[in-house]
Short mmCIF file of C-alpha atoms in Angstrom, two decimals:
data_model
loop_
_atom_site.label_atom_id
_atom_site.label_comp_id
_atom_site.label_asym_id
_atom_site.label_seq_id
_atom_site.Cartn_x
_atom_site.Cartn_y
_atom_site.Cartn_z
CA GLY A 1 0.00 0.00 0.00
CA ILE A 2 0.95 3.64 0.55
CA ASP A 3 3.48 4.36 3.29
CA CYS A 4 2.58 7.33 5.52
CA GLY A 5 5.55 6.74 7.80
CA THR A 6 4.95 7.56 11.45
CA LEU A 7 1.49 8.94 10.55
CA THR A 8 0.20 5.54 9.41
CA ILE A 9 -3.04 4.64 11.21
CA ASP A 10 -3.49 1.00 12.36
CA PRO A 11 -0.28 -0.15 10.64
CA PRO A 12 0.34 -3.85 9.98
CA PRO A 13 0.78 -6.49 11.14
CA HIS A 14 -2.89 -7.07 11.88
CA ASP A 15 -2.24 -10.00 14.17
CA ARG A 16 -3.57 -11.15 17.53
CA PRO A 17 -1.80 -8.41 19.59
CA TYR A 18 -3.26 -5.81 17.19
CA PHE A 19 -6.83 -6.94 17.86
CA LEU A 20 -6.20 -7.16 21.60
CA SER A 21 -5.00 -3.54 21.47
CA GLN A 22 -8.20 -2.52 19.66
CA ILE A 23 -10.30 -4.08 22.43
CA LYS A 24 -8.20 -2.33 25.08
CA ALA A 25 -8.62 1.01 23.27
CA VAL A 26 -12.41 0.73 23.10
CA SER A 27 -12.50 -0.26 26.78
CA GLU A 28 -10.54 2.85 27.74
CA TYR A 29 -12.86 4.96 25.58
CA TYR A 30 -16.02 3.69 27.30
CA ASN A 31 -14.47 3.90 30.76
CA SER A 32 -13.82 7.60 30.04
CA VAL A 33 -17.16 8.58 28.44
CA SER A 34 -19.21 6.67 31.05
CA TYR A 35 -17.32 8.26 33.97
CA GLY A 36 -16.12 4.83 35.07
CA ASN A 37 -19.55 3.18 34.89
CA PHE A 38 -18.81 0.87 31.95
CA LYS A 39 -15.83 -0.75 30.26
CA ILE A 40 -14.80 -4.04 28.68
CA ASP A 41 -13.75 -6.88 30.98
CA LEU A 42 -10.29 -7.25 29.47
CA ASP A 43 -9.36 -10.20 31.70
CA GLY A 44 -12.50 -12.00 30.56
CA SER A 45 -12.02 -11.15 26.88
CA GLU A 46 -10.13 -13.22 24.34
CA VAL A 47 -9.00 -13.16 20.72
CA TYR A 48 -9.11 -16.35 18.67
CA PRO A 49 -7.26 -18.17 17.16
CA PHE A 50 -4.56 -18.17 19.85
CA ASP A 51 -1.67 -18.32 17.41
CA LYS A 52 -0.34 -14.84 16.72
CA ASP A 53 -0.81 -14.87 12.93
CA GLU A 54 -3.58 -17.45 12.46
CA SER A 55 -7.12 -16.94 11.13
CA TYR A 56 -10.19 -18.99 10.31
CA ILE A 57 -10.91 -19.74 6.64
CA LEU A 58 -14.57 -19.95 5.56
CA ASP A 59 -15.85 -21.97 2.61
CA ASN A 60 -17.53 -19.02 0.88
CA SER A 61 -15.90 -15.97 -0.72
CA MET A 62 -16.41 -12.37 0.39
CA SER A 63 -18.60 -11.72 -2.68
CA PHE A 64 -21.01 -14.41 -1.49
CA TYR A 65 -21.70 -12.49 1.71
CA ASN A 66 -22.04 -9.05 0.06
CA PRO A 67 -22.80 -9.40 -3.66
CA TYR A 68 -22.89 -5.92 -5.18
CA ASP A 69 -25.74 -6.90 -7.56
CA ASP A 70 -28.10 -8.15 -4.83
CA THR A 71 -29.10 -5.54 -2.24
CA THR A 72 -32.34 -7.28 -1.22
CA ASN A 73 -30.60 -10.05 0.74
CA THR A 74 -27.82 -8.01 2.32
CA GLU A 75 -28.85 -8.49 5.96
CA ARG A 76 -29.48 -12.23 5.50
CA ARG A 77 -26.08 -12.81 3.88
CA LEU A 78 -24.27 -10.78 6.55
CA THR A 79 -26.00 -12.83 9.23
CA GLU A 80 -24.83 -15.96 7.40
CA LEU A 81 -21.27 -14.61 7.52
CA PHE A 82 -21.54 -14.15 11.28
CA ILE A 83 -22.99 -17.64 11.79
CA ASP A 84 -20.45 -19.32 9.48
CA ALA A 85 -17.56 -17.57 11.24
CA VAL A 86 -18.71 -18.50 14.75
CA GLU A 87 -19.39 -22.09 13.72
CA LYS A 88 -15.93 -22.38 12.14
CA ALA A 89 -14.22 -20.94 15.23
CA TYR A 90 -16.17 -23.36 17.45
CA GLU A 91 -15.33 -26.27 15.16
CA VAL A 92 -11.60 -25.52 15.17
CA ASP A 93 -11.02 -24.35 18.75
CA SER A 94 -14.04 -25.62 20.76
CA ILE A 95 -14.53 -22.12 22.22
CA ASN A 96 -16.70 -21.83 25.35
CA ILE A 97 -18.95 -19.24 23.74
CA GLU A 98 -21.19 -19.10 26.80
CA ASP A 99 -18.32 -17.38 28.65
CA PHE A 100 -18.71 -14.20 26.55
CA ASP A 101 -21.35 -11.45 26.40
CA LEU A 102 -20.55 -10.37 22.85
CA ILE A 103 -18.90 -11.99 19.84
CA VAL A 104 -17.08 -9.76 17.33
CA ILE A 105 -16.03 -11.18 13.97
CA PHE A 106 -13.06 -9.45 12.32
CA HIS A 107 -12.85 -10.28 8.61
CA ALA A 108 -9.95 -9.80 6.22
CA GLY A 109 -9.58 -6.50 4.40
CA ILE A 110 -11.46 -3.19 4.48
CA GLY A 111 -15.02 -2.42 5.57
CA GLN A 112 -17.59 -1.03 3.12
CA ASP A 113 -18.18 1.94 5.41
CA PHE A 114 -16.70 5.14 3.97
CA SER A 115 -17.56 7.10 0.84
CA LEU A 116 -14.46 8.01 -1.13
CA PRO A 117 -14.28 10.75 -3.78
CA PHE A 118 -14.01 8.28 -6.68
CA LEU A 119 -15.42 4.99 -7.95
CA ASP A 120 -15.15 2.19 -5.40
CA PRO A 121 -13.03 -0.59 -6.96
CA THR A 122 -14.01 -3.09 -4.25
CA PRO A 123 -17.84 -2.92 -4.02
CA GLU A 124 -18.09 -6.38 -2.41
CA ASP A 125 -16.27 -5.37 0.77
CA ILE A 126 -18.26 -6.27 3.89
CA PRO A 127 -20.10 -3.40 5.64
CA SER A 128 -19.56 -3.19 9.38
CA THR A 129 -22.74 -4.50 10.98
CA PHE A 130 -24.43 -5.02 14.32
CA ILE A 131 -26.27 -8.35 14.10
CA ASP A 132 -29.48 -8.09 16.14
CA THR A 133 -32.25 -10.50 17.03
CA ASP A 134 -34.44 -9.40 14.09
CA MET A 135 -31.66 -10.15 11.59
CA ILE A 136 -31.07 -13.56 13.14
CA PHE A 137 -34.79 -14.38 13.04
CA GLU A 138 -35.11 -13.28 9.40
CA SER A 139 -32.13 -15.47 8.51
CA ILE A 140 -32.80 -18.71 10.41
CA GLY A 141 -36.33 -18.35 11.84
CA SER A 142 -35.10 -18.32 15.43
CA ASN A 143 -34.26 -15.55 17.91
CA GLY A 144 -30.85 -17.01 18.65
CA ILE A 145 -27.96 -18.94 17.12
CA THR A 146 -27.22 -22.17 18.99
CA ILE A 147 -23.53 -23.08 19.06
CA GLY A 148 -22.62 -25.90 21.44
CA ASN A 149 -24.15 -25.00 24.81
CA ALA A 150 -24.51 -21.31 23.97
CA THR A 151 -27.27 -19.27 22.33
CA ILE A 152 -26.10 -16.08 20.63
CA SER A 153 -28.68 -13.30 20.17
CA LYS A 154 -26.41 -10.52 18.90
CA GLY A 155 -22.98 -9.91 17.44
CA VAL A 156 -20.74 -7.57 15.46
CA ILE A 157 -18.96 -7.81 12.10
CA LEU A 158 -15.91 -5.58 11.55
CA PRO A 159 -12.97 -5.43 9.13
CA GLU A 160 -9.35 -5.92 10.13
CA SER A 161 -8.73 -2.27 9.24
CA GLN A 162 -10.49 0.86 7.98
CA ASN A 163 -7.31 2.19 6.36
CA HIS A 164 -7.31 1.61 2.58
CA LEU A 165 -3.69 2.75 2.48
CA ASN A 166 -2.57 -0.46 4.19
CA PHE A 167 -3.49 -2.47 1.07
CA ASP A 168 -2.04 -2.72 -2.44
CA ILE A 169 -5.29 -1.49 -4.04
CA SER A 170 -4.57 1.99 -2.62
CA ASN A 171 -1.81 2.56 -5.18
CA THR A 172 -4.47 2.52 -7.90
CA MET A 173 -7.29 4.12 -5.88
CA PHE A 174 -5.30 7.17 -4.83
CA ALA A 175 -3.09 7.55 -7.91
CA GLU A 176 -4.54 11.01 -8.67
CA GLU A 177 -4.69 12.23 -5.08
CA PRO A 178 -1.88 14.61 -3.98
CA ASN A 179 -2.32 13.78 -0.27
CA PRO A 180 -3.60 10.19 0.03
CA CYS A 181 -2.58 10.01 3.70
CA ASP A 182 -5.50 12.37 4.44
CA TYR A 183 -7.91 9.51 3.69
CA GLN A 184 -6.90 7.25 6.57
CA PHE A 185 -9.36 6.08 9.23
CA GLY A 186 -8.81 4.02 12.38
CA LEU A 187 -10.85 1.00 13.41
CA ASN A 188 -11.43 2.22 16.98
CA GLY A 189 -14.27 4.59 16.06
CA THR A 190 -16.22 1.92 14.19
CA LEU A 191 -15.66 -0.60 16.98
CA SER A 192 -16.86 1.96 19.55
CA LEU A 193 -20.01 2.59 17.49
CA MET A 194 -20.80 -1.13 17.24
CA ILE A 195 -20.25 -1.65 20.97
CA GLY A 196 -22.71 1.21 21.45
CA PHE A 197 -25.35 -0.73 19.56
CA ALA A 198 -24.53 -3.88 21.52
CA ILE A 199 -25.16 -2.18 24.89
CA GLY A 200 -28.41 -0.61 23.70
CA LEU A 201 -27.53 2.93 22.59
CA PRO A 202 -29.94 3.96 19.79
CA PRO A 203 -28.71 5.30 16.43
CA MET A 204 -28.67 9.09 16.24
CA TRP A 205 -29.00 9.31 12.45
CA ASP A 206 -32.11 8.75 10.31
CA ILE A 207 -32.05 4.99 9.74
CA ASP A 208 -34.71 5.25 7.00
CA ASN A 209 -32.70 7.43 4.63
CA GLY A 210 -29.20 7.34 6.16
CA LYS A 211 -29.03 11.11 6.68
CA SER A 212 -27.10 12.50 9.61
CA ARG A 213 -28.98 14.10 12.52
CA ILE A 214 -26.57 15.04 15.33
CA GLY A 215 -23.52 14.73 13.07
CA VAL A 216 -20.06 14.81 14.59
CA PHE A 217 -21.37 15.72 18.06
CA GLY A 218 -22.15 12.19 19.19
CA LEU A 219 -20.75 8.67 18.95
CA MET A 220 -23.95 7.17 17.55
CA ASP A 221 -23.80 9.28 14.37
CA GLN A 222 -20.83 10.69 12.48
CA GLY A 223 -18.95 11.39 15.70
CA SER A 224 -17.61 7.84 15.70
CA ASN A 225 -15.13 8.95 13.01
CA ASN A 226 -13.82 12.07 14.74
CA GLY A 227 -10.04 12.32 14.81
CA ARG A 228 -9.82 9.95 11.82
CA GLY A 229 -11.63 7.30 13.84
CA LEU A 230 -8.99 7.39 16.57
CA ILE A 231 -10.73 9.89 18.89
CA PRO A 232 -14.48 9.21 18.59
CA SER A 233 -16.83 11.73 20.10
CA PRO A 234 -18.43 10.84 23.43
CA PRO A 235 -22.08 9.78 23.21
CA ASP A 236 -24.32 12.86 23.13
CA PRO A 237 -25.84 14.03 26.47
CA TRP A 238 -29.22 12.37 25.79
CA SER A 239 -27.49 9.01 25.15
CA ARG A 240 -25.39 9.32 28.32
CA ILE A 241 -28.55 10.01 30.34
CA TYR A 242 -30.33 7.11 28.62
CA ALA A 243 -27.45 4.80 29.55
CA GLY A 244 -27.56 5.96 33.19
CA TRP A 245 -24.05 7.45 33.03
CA ASP A 246 -25.17 11.06 33.42
CA HIS A 247 -27.99 12.83 35.25
CA PRO A 248 -29.74 16.01 34.10
CA THR A 249 -30.25 19.04 36.32
#
């Protein structure tokens, strides 16, 4: 990809320590914005596979889970990706899934999350997604996914990175851009947004048409990408009150 030197966001290698550091970062973020009322249990969290550079390989390609010519089945296919990934991880490593409150699937490559000022050469990238009970029911006709002794009712799908510049395709994508390093984004903001959904914070944009409402002033809208996705905005005051972290006067 394109080398931004010491200004490279989320630089490789994207290995097990990298994902552990992402979880630690989002925990510190929530500990701060909740005034110490909420954070991730880092001691009770884990990244699989255990080997530093290993990953799970699914039978289907990325284009199967997000075909650019079929927008009617997007949620069902994304739910299939989540189920296939969890089943593969359980098959390989016999994970005690019941020990965890939330499962996050990190897939290879970039997320289909940011609009760039030119034609997207990789339209089948996977969009970052919070998998809820409705999506699971629409996909398999049940409110939960049964894996071993555990029933999963929610989950998150995220990419390994939000920084296009980490990948070879960026040399073509940004060939005409004088300052390609300005287009970098970190994964922490997107992860923080998805954790927000998982703990019950409502979206603060118009989910019917996708238009922004509170913009950069709150995590649950465009504020998740403040500071290039490295310094997401706190949840807005209403959301902090709703979560019980703040109290109005």
